[in-house]
Amino acid sequence: MNIKFCVIVSLPENEFQADVVVAACQKSLELKESGNSAKSLYRNGGDELQDEAKKKYPKGIENYGDFANIPGRGKLNCQEVFLTCMPYLGEESETVC
């Protein structure tokens, strides 16, 4: 099985092709109001993508680190979209992996 996986930071329209796209967004799943990665997805997936997210997850993402899984919509070059939300750590936070 050969699966392409793409993590979006911020890309111009339609400049990625993947089976799965992962992007960070707000807990509310409001793509237009989230960071650059979610806004990039919205530019390509449009209202179809936003509507699907709201339909499947009307309350958004409940906990940081949870994922919302929705099918690729609009002009997205992917089959599935995974949206997640992480807390803002600030510039002085330590990163532990």
CSV table of C-alpha atoms in Angstrom, one decimal:
chain,number,residue,atom,x,y,z
A,1,MET,CA,0.0,0.0,0.0
A,2,ASN,CA,1.4,3.4,-1.0
A,3,ILE,CA,-0.2,6.3,0.8
A,4,LYS,CA,0.8,10.0,0.3
A,5,PHE,CA,0.5,12.0,3.5
A,6,CYS,CA,0.7,15.8,3.5
A,7,VAL,CA,1.0,18.2,6.5
A,8,ILE,CA,-0.1,21.7,5.4
A,9,VAL,CA,1.6,24.7,6.9
A,10,SER,CA,0.5,27.2,4.3
A,11,LEU,CA,0.4,26.6,0.5
A,12,PRO,CA,-1.0,28.5,-2.5
A,13,GLU,CA,-4.1,26.9,-4.0
A,14,ASN,CA,-3.8,23.4,-5.3
A,15,GLU,CA,-0.1,23.0,-4.8
A,16,PHE,CA,-0.3,19.7,-3.0
A,17,GLN,CA,-1.5,16.2,-3.8
A,18,ALA,CA,-2.0,13.6,-1.1
A,19,ASP,CA,-4.3,10.9,0.1
A,20,VAL,CA,-4.5,12.5,3.5
A,21,VAL,CA,-4.1,16.1,4.6
A,22,VAL,CA,-3.5,17.1,8.2
A,23,ALA,CA,-4.0,20.7,9.4
A,24,ALA,CA,-4.3,22.6,12.6
A,25,CYS,CA,-7.4,24.7,13.3
A,26,GLN,CA,-9.5,26.2,16.1
A,27,LYS,CA,-11.6,23.9,18.3
A,28,SER,CA,-14.7,25.3,16.7
A,29,LEU,CA,-13.5,24.0,13.2
A,30,GLU,CA,-14.0,27.5,11.8
A,31,LEU,CA,-11.5,27.2,9.0
A,32,LYS,CA,-11.6,30.8,7.9
A,33,GLU,CA,-11.0,32.0,11.4
A,34,SER,CA,-8.1,29.6,12.1
A,35,GLY,CA,-4.4,29.7,11.2
A,36,ASN,CA,-2.7,29.6,7.8
A,37,SER,CA,-3.0,25.9,7.3
A,38,ALA,CA,-6.8,25.8,7.9
A,39,LYS,CA,-7.2,28.9,5.7
A,40,SER,CA,-5.3,27.2,2.9
A,41,LEU,CA,-7.7,24.3,3.2
A,42,TYR,CA,-10.7,26.6,3.1
A,43,ARG,CA,-9.4,28.4,0.0
A,44,ASN,CA,-9.3,25.0,-1.8
A,45,GLY,CA,-12.2,23.1,-0.1
A,46,GLY,CA,-14.5,26.1,0.2
A,47,ASP,CA,-17.9,26.1,1.8
A,48,GLU,CA,-18.3,22.4,0.9
A,49,LEU,CA,-15.4,21.5,3.3
A,50,GLN,CA,-16.5,23.9,6.0
A,51,ASP,CA,-20.1,22.6,5.8
A,52,GLU,CA,-18.9,18.9,6.0
A,53,ALA,CA,-16.9,19.7,9.1
A,54,LYS,CA,-19.8,21.4,10.8
A,55,LYS,CA,-22.2,18.6,9.8
A,56,LYS,CA,-20.0,15.9,11.2
A,57,TYR,CA,-18.7,17.8,14.2
A,58,PRO,CA,-21.4,20.4,15.2
A,59,LYS,CA,-19.7,21.1,18.5
A,60,GLY,CA,-16.2,21.2,17.0
A,61,ILE,CA,-13.2,19.4,18.5
A,62,GLU,CA,-13.7,19.0,22.3
A,63,ASN,CA,-10.1,18.4,23.5
A,64,TYR,CA,-6.7,19.5,22.3
A,65,GLY,CA,-5.1,16.8,20.3
A,66,ASP,CA,-8.3,15.3,19.1
A,67,PHE,CA,-8.9,14.9,15.4
A,68,ALA,CA,-11.9,15.6,13.1
A,69,ASN,CA,-11.9,13.4,10.0
A,70,ILE,CA,-13.8,14.7,7.0
A,71,PRO,CA,-13.6,13.7,3.3
A,72,GLY,CA,-11.7,16.0,0.9
A,73,ARG,CA,-14.1,18.5,-0.8
A,74,GLY,CA,-14.1,21.2,-3.4
A,75,LYS,CA,-10.8,21.5,-5.2
A,76,LEU,CA,-8.7,19.7,-2.7
A,77,ASN,CA,-6.4,17.1,-4.1
A,78,CYS,CA,-6.9,14.6,-1.3
A,79,GLN,CA,-9.3,11.9,-0.2
A,80,GLU,CA,-9.4,12.7,3.6
A,81,VAL,CA,-8.8,15.7,5.8
A,82,PHE,CA,-7.8,15.4,9.4
A,83,LEU,CA,-8.2,18.6,11.5
A,84,THR,CA,-6.7,18.9,14.9
A,85,CYS,CA,-6.3,21.6,17.5
A,86,MET,CA,-3.3,22.2,19.7
A,87,PRO,CA,-3.0,24.7,22.6
A,88,TYR,CA,-0.9,27.8,22.0
A,89,LEU,CA,2.3,27.4,23.9
A,90,GLY,CA,3.8,30.8,23.4
A,91,GLU,CA,7.4,31.6,22.5
A,92,GLU,CA,8.9,30.9,25.9
A,93,SER,CA,7.4,27.4,26.2
A,94,GLU,CA,9.5,24.3,26.1
A,95,THR,CA,8.9,21.6,23.5
A,96,VAL,CA,9.1,18.1,24.7
A,97,CYS,CA,8.9,15.3,22.2
